[in-house]
PDB file of C-alpha atoms in Angstrom:
ATOM      1  CA  GLU T  12      93.858 102.240  89.901  1.00 52.00           C
ATOM      2  CA  PRO T  13      95.444 100.574  92.972  1.00 54.00           C
ATOM      3  CA  VAL T  14      93.693 103.133  95.184  1.00 52.00           C
ATOM      4  CA  ASP T  15      90.387 102.346  93.476  1.00 60.00           C
ATOM      5  CA  ALA T  16      91.032  98.639  94.022  1.00 57.00           C
ATOM      6  CA  LEU T  17      91.579  99.212  97.721  1.00 56.00           C
ATOM      7  CA  LEU T  18      88.357 101.187  97.943  1.00 57.00           C
ATOM      8  CA  PHE T  19      86.471  98.321  96.314  1.00 59.00           C
ATOM      9  CA  ALA T  20      88.166  95.839  98.670  1.00 59.00           C
ATOM     10  CA  ASN T  21      86.815  97.859 101.567  1.00 57.00           C
ATOM     11  CA  GLU T  22      83.367  97.931  99.970  1.00 61.00           C
ATOM     12  CA  ALA T  23      83.390  94.166  99.391  1.00 58.00           C
ATOM     13  CA  ALA T  24      84.529  93.532 102.957  1.00 56.00           C
ATOM     14  CA  LEU T  25      81.841  95.862 104.285  1.00 53.00           C
ATOM     15  CA  LEU T  26      79.158  94.064 102.280  1.00 55.00           C
ATOM     16  CA  GLN T  27      80.271  90.779 103.796  1.00 51.00           C
ATOM     17  CA  LEU T  28      80.385  92.176 107.312  1.00 46.00           C
ATOM     18  CA  LEU T  29      76.993  93.834 107.080  1.00 43.00           C
ATOM     19  CA  HIS T  30      75.048  91.201 105.195  1.00 52.00           C
ATOM     20  CA  GLY T  31      77.065  88.016 105.679  1.00 54.00           C
ATOM     21  CA  PRO T  32      76.692  84.908 103.559  1.00 52.00           C
ATOM     22  CA  GLN T  33      72.973  84.605 104.354  1.00 57.00           C
ATOM     23  CA  GLY T  34      72.074  88.048 102.964  1.00 58.00           C
ATOM     24  CA  LYS T  35      69.070  88.123 100.663  1.00 61.00           C
ATOM     25  CA  VAL T  36      69.683  88.458  96.945  1.00 56.00           C
ATOM     26  CA  PRO T  37      68.720  92.018  96.004  1.00 57.00           C
ATOM     27  CA  PRO T  38      67.041  92.857  92.685  1.00 56.00           C
ATOM     28  CA  ASP T  39      69.100  93.272  89.538  1.00 55.00           C
ATOM     29  CA  ALA T  40      69.973  96.352  87.566  1.00 59.00           C
ATOM     30  CA  PRO T  41      70.831  96.128  83.865  1.00 64.00           C
ATOM     31  CA  LEU T  42      74.449  95.313  82.966  1.00 73.00           C
ATOM     32  CA  SER T  43      75.835  97.417  80.127  1.00 80.00           C
ATOM     33  CA  PRO T  44      77.789  95.774  77.289  1.00 86.00           C
ATOM     34  CA  GLU T  45      80.861  97.674  78.521  1.00 87.00           C
ATOM     35  CA  ASN T  46      80.494  96.202  82.020  1.00 81.00           C
ATOM     36  CA  GLU T  47      79.942  92.727  80.566  1.00 83.00           C
ATOM     37  CA  LEU T  48      83.183  93.074  78.581  1.00 86.00           C
ATOM     38  CA  GLN T  49      85.055  94.355  81.641  1.00 85.00           C
ATOM     39  CA  PHE T  50      83.822  91.373  83.634  1.00 83.00           C
ATOM     40  CA  ARG T  51      85.000  88.906  80.955  1.00 85.00           C
ATOM     41  CA  ILE T  52      88.423  90.550  80.808  1.00 87.00           C
ATOM     42  CA  PHE T  53      88.969  90.509  84.565  1.00 84.00           C
ATOM     43  CA  GLU T  54      87.593  86.968  84.942  1.00 84.00           C
ATOM     44  CA  THR T  55      90.117  85.756  82.375  1.00 84.00           C
ATOM     45  CA  LEU T  56      92.935  87.713  83.990  1.00 85.00           C
ATOM     46  CA  ALA T  57      92.112  86.248  87.416  1.00 85.00           C
ATOM     47  CA  PHE T  58      92.447  82.665  86.161  1.00 78.00           C
ATOM     48  CA  THR T  59      95.715  83.492  84.420  1.00 82.00           C
ATOM     49  CA  ASP T  60      97.066  85.411  87.416  1.00 84.00           C
ATOM     50  CA  TYR T  61      96.198  82.611  89.849  1.00 80.00           C
ATOM     51  CA  PHE T  62      98.848  80.413  88.227  1.00 77.00           C
ATOM     52  CA  SER T  63     101.375  83.163  87.421  1.00 84.00           C
ATOM     53  CA  GLU T  64     100.910  86.084  89.856  1.00 86.00           C
ATOM     54  CA  PRO T  65      98.450  85.072  92.614  1.00 82.00           C
ATOM     55  CA  GLN T  66      98.749  88.421  94.416  1.00 81.00           C
ATOM     56  CA  ARG T  67      96.979  90.068  91.461  1.00 86.00           C
ATOM     57  CA  VAL T  68      93.826  87.941  91.802  1.00 86.00           C
ATOM     58  CA  LEU T  69      92.327  90.396  94.300  1.00 86.00           C
ATOM     59  CA  LEU T  70      92.766  93.319  91.919  1.00 87.00           C
ATOM     60  CA  ASP T  71      91.254  91.324  89.038  1.00 87.00           C
ATOM     61  CA  MET T  72      88.251  90.235  91.094  1.00 87.00           C
ATOM     62  CA  LEU T  73      87.676  93.699  92.545  1.00 86.00           C
ATOM     63  CA  LEU T  74      87.646  95.238  89.097  1.00 86.00           C
ATOM     64  CA  GLY T  75      85.284  92.480  87.966  1.00 86.00           C
ATOM     65  CA  PHE T  76      83.087  93.162  91.007  1.00 86.00           C
ATOM     66  CA  LYS T  77      83.002  96.852  90.111  1.00 84.00           C
ATOM     67  CA  ALA T  78      81.598  95.925  86.699  1.00 84.00           C
ATOM     68  CA  VAL T  79      78.862  93.544  87.957  1.00 85.00           C
ATOM     69  CA  ARG T  80      77.948  94.633  91.485  1.00 80.00           C
ATOM     70  CA  SER T  81      74.607  95.987  90.261  1.00 77.00           C
ATOM     71  CA  ARG T  82      73.564  92.494  89.032  1.00 79.00           C
ATOM     72  CA  PRO T  83      73.519  90.177  92.050  1.00 75.00           C
ATOM     73  CA  ARG T  84      71.086  87.807  90.325  1.00 79.00           C
ATOM     74  CA  SER T  85      73.599  87.038  87.598  1.00 83.00           C
ATOM     75  CA  SER T  86      76.190  84.341  87.093  1.00 86.00           C
ATOM     76  CA  GLN T  87      78.770  87.118  86.700  1.00 88.00           C
ATOM     77  CA  TYR T  88      78.107  88.312  90.244  1.00 88.00           C
ATOM     78  CA  VAL T  89      78.428  84.757  91.594  1.00 90.00           C
ATOM     79  CA  VAL T  90      81.711  84.224  89.724  1.00 90.00           C
ATOM     80  CA  THR T  91      83.091  87.485  91.074  1.00 91.00           C
ATOM     81  CA  MET T  92      81.931  86.858  94.643  1.00 92.00           C
ATOM     82  CA  SER T  93      83.476  83.373  94.709  1.00 93.00           C
ATOM     83  CA  GLY T  94      86.617  84.794  93.060  1.00 92.00           C
ATOM     84  CA  LEU T  95      86.843  87.352  95.837  1.00 92.00           C
ATOM     85  CA  GLY T  96      86.732  84.400  98.235  1.00 93.00           C
ATOM     86  CA  LEU T  97      89.803  82.938  96.544  1.00 92.00           C
ATOM     87  CA  ALA T  98      91.566  86.305  96.587  1.00 91.00           C
ATOM     88  CA  PHE T  99      90.920  86.814 100.296  1.00 91.00           C
ATOM     89  CA  SER T 100      92.122  83.268 100.981  1.00 92.00           C
ATOM     90  CA  LEU T 101      95.359  83.958  99.114  1.00 90.00           C
ATOM     91  CA  LEU T 102      95.824  87.003 101.335  1.00 88.00           C
ATOM     92  CA  GLY T 103      95.290  84.924 104.480  1.00 90.00           C
ATOM     93  CA  ILE T 104      91.867  86.381 105.337  1.00 90.00           C
ATOM     94  CA  GLY T 105      90.155  83.012 105.670  1.00 89.00           C
ATOM     95  CA  TRP T 106      87.018  84.163 107.481  1.00 90.00           C
ATOM     96  CA  LEU T 107      86.216  86.653 104.714  1.00 90.00           C
ATOM     97  CA  ALA T 108      87.061  84.101 102.039  1.00 92.00           C
ATOM     98  CA  ARG T 109      84.589  81.619 103.555  1.00 91.00           C
ATOM     99  CA  ARG T 110      81.870  84.278 103.739  1.00 91.00           C
ATOM    100  CA  CYS T 111      82.343  85.288 100.105  1.00 92.00           C
ATOM    101  CA  ILE T 112      82.194  81.691  98.908  1.00 94.00           C
ATOM    102  CA  ALA T 113      79.166  80.888 101.076  1.00 93.00           C
ATOM    103  CA  ARG T 114      77.408  83.962  99.695  1.00 90.00           C
ATOM    104  CA  ALA T 115      78.290  82.930  96.138  1.00 92.00           C
ATOM    105  CA  PHE T 116      76.871  79.425  96.701  1.00 95.00           C
ATOM    106  CA  ARG T 117      73.680  80.905  98.132  1.00 90.00           C
ATOM    107  CA  PHE T 118      73.223  83.309  95.222  1.00 88.00           C
ATOM    108  CA  ALA T 119      73.996  80.540  92.683  1.00 91.00           C
ATOM    109  CA  GLU T 120      71.241  78.398  94.207  1.00 90.00           C
ATOM    110  CA  VAL T 121      68.779  81.307  94.126  1.00 87.00           C
ATOM    111  CA  ILE T 122      69.387  82.023  90.441  1.00 86.00           C
ATOM    112  CA  GLY T 123      69.467  78.298  89.588  1.00 89.00           C
ATOM    113  CA  ASP T 124      72.445  78.524  87.226  1.00 90.00           C
ATOM    114  CA  GLU T 125      74.595  75.379  86.954  1.00 94.00           C
ATOM    115  CA  ALA T 126      77.537  77.291  85.458  1.00 93.00           C
ATOM    116  CA  ALA T 127      77.433  79.770  88.353  1.00 92.00           C
ATOM    117  CA  LEU T 128      77.393  76.838  90.772  1.00 96.00           C
ATOM    118  CA  GLY T 129      80.339  75.389  88.838  1.00 96.00           C
ATOM    119  CA  SER T 130      82.232  78.616  89.498  1.00 94.00           C
ATOM    120  CA  CYS T 131      81.514  78.319  93.211  1.00 96.00           C
ATOM    121  CA  TYR T 132      82.983  74.826  93.235  1.00 97.00           C
ATOM    122  CA  LEU T 133      85.935  75.940  91.116  1.00 95.00           C
ATOM    123  CA  PHE T 134      86.947  78.718  93.478  1.00 93.00           C
ATOM    124  CA  GLN T 135      86.178  76.615  96.564  1.00 96.00           C
ATOM    125  CA  GLY T 136      88.450  73.907  95.169  1.00 95.00           C
ATOM    126  CA  LEU T 137      91.262  76.392  94.572  1.00 91.00           C
ATOM    127  CA  VAL T 138      90.877  77.675  98.132  1.00 93.00           C
ATOM    128  CA  GLN T 139      91.003  74.099  99.430  1.00 94.00           C
ATOM    129  CA  GLU T 140      94.180  73.461  97.434  1.00 92.00           C
ATOM    130  CA  HIS T 141      95.705  76.662  98.794  1.00 89.00           C
ATOM    131  CA  ASP T 142      94.787  75.543 102.319  1.00 91.00           C
ATOM    132  CA  GLY T 143      96.544  72.184 101.831  1.00 91.00           C
ATOM    133  CA  GLN T 144      93.386  70.064 101.430  1.00 93.00           C
ATOM    134  CA  SER T 145      94.563  68.483  98.202  1.00 91.00           C
ATOM    135  CA  ASP T 146      92.270  65.428  98.108  1.00 93.00           C
ATOM    136  CA  LEU T 147      89.183  67.492  98.937  1.00 95.00           C
ATOM    137  CA  SER T 148      90.257  70.053  96.350  1.00 94.00           C
ATOM    138  CA  VAL T 149      90.418  67.472  93.571  1.00 95.00           C
ATOM    139  CA  ASP T 150      86.898  66.227  94.386  1.00 96.00           C
ATOM    140  CA  THR T 151      85.562  69.796  94.473  1.00 96.00           C
ATOM    141  CA  LEU T 152      87.250  70.730  91.194  1.00 96.00           C
ATOM    142  CA  ARG T 153      85.782  67.612  89.558  1.00 97.00           C
ATOM    143  CA  LYS T 154      82.309  68.809  90.600  1.00 97.00           C
ATOM    144  CA  SER T 155      83.090  72.127  88.950  1.00 97.00           C
ATOM    145  CA  VAL T 156      84.187  70.467  85.710  1.00 97.00           C
ATOM    146  CA  ASP T 157      81.023  68.314  85.667  1.00 97.00           C
ATOM    147  CA  LEU T 158      78.719  71.279  86.328  1.00 97.00           C
ATOM    148  CA  TYR T 159      80.291  73.393  83.579  1.00 96.00           C
ATOM    149  CA  LEU T 160      79.946  70.515  81.128  1.00 96.00           C
ATOM    150  CA  ARG T 161      76.278  69.922  82.082  1.00 96.00           C
ATOM    151  CA  ALA T 162      75.609  73.661  81.709  1.00 95.00           C
ATOM    152  CA  GLY T 163      77.247  73.667  78.275  1.00 95.00           C
ATOM    153  CA  ASP T 164      79.760  76.347  79.339  1.00 93.00           C
ATOM    154  CA  LEU T 165      82.712  74.951  77.430  1.00 94.00           C
ATOM    155  CA  ARG T 166      84.936  77.998  77.938  1.00 90.00           C
ATOM    156  CA  ARG T 167      84.805  77.677  81.724  1.00 90.00           C
ATOM    157  CA  TRP T 168      84.779  73.875  81.507  1.00 94.00           C
ATOM    158  CA  LYS T 169      88.100  74.036  79.676  1.00 93.00           C
ATOM    159  CA  THR T 170      89.547  76.432  82.257  1.00 87.00           C
ATOM    160  CA  ALA T 171      88.389  74.294  85.193  1.00 91.00           C
ATOM    161  CA  LEU T 172      89.693  71.135  83.549  1.00 94.00           C
ATOM    162  CA  LYS T 173      93.079  72.754  82.918  1.00 90.00           C
ATOM    163  CA  GLY T 174      93.224  73.878  86.550  1.00 86.00           C
ATOM    164  CA  LEU T 175      92.352  70.377  87.745  1.00 92.00           C
ATOM    165  CA  LEU T 176      94.979  68.820  85.485  1.00 93.00           C
ATOM    166  CA  ILE T 177      97.653  71.267  86.670  1.00 88.00           C
ATOM    167  CA  LEU T 178      96.862  70.442  90.297  1.00 88.00           C
ATOM    168  CA  LEU T 179      96.891  66.691  89.589  1.00 92.00           C
ATOM    169  CA  ARG T 180     100.219  67.025  87.793  1.00 92.00           C
ATOM    170  CA  ASN T 181     101.677  69.048  90.673  1.00 86.00           C
ATOM    171  CA  ARG T 182     100.560  66.293  93.087  1.00 83.00           C
ATOM    172  CA  GLY T 183     102.215  63.657  90.944  1.00 86.00           C
ATOM    173  CA  ASP T 184      98.936  61.943  89.982  1.00 79.00           C
TER     174      ASP T 184
END
């Protein structure tokens, strides 16, 4: 599987290089129940790994991307694309991280999904924290928490709130 993950990393990087953050949102293809389940598993693993084994976030997001890449007009695609931004940031590839997150924001706006937009803010906030922009990160993570709550996505709201609280605790707030 590590070889497969590297192949998908190359594919994700190529997509960003070729289409950039302003690329048009292509049409969707159906997402099978198996792919939906795979996405949920890897999304959950990525959040867990961020706080325990950050180097695994890329693998989690790439496997999630593999499951949803045929559905760019879905919240799952936006979550995965913004998660790839975090993963690339953790690896020190800032320019690719920014492109992934910009693309995720653009796609979230096109599909008009508040929870997807919440995911963009969540991952952007984690990137900001990683980059040492603690105050900006807290503001961004609060936007994420608010958007998840407005969207009624309590599972992600709880995860974003926990992340925000961990960061506030680590800052001494």
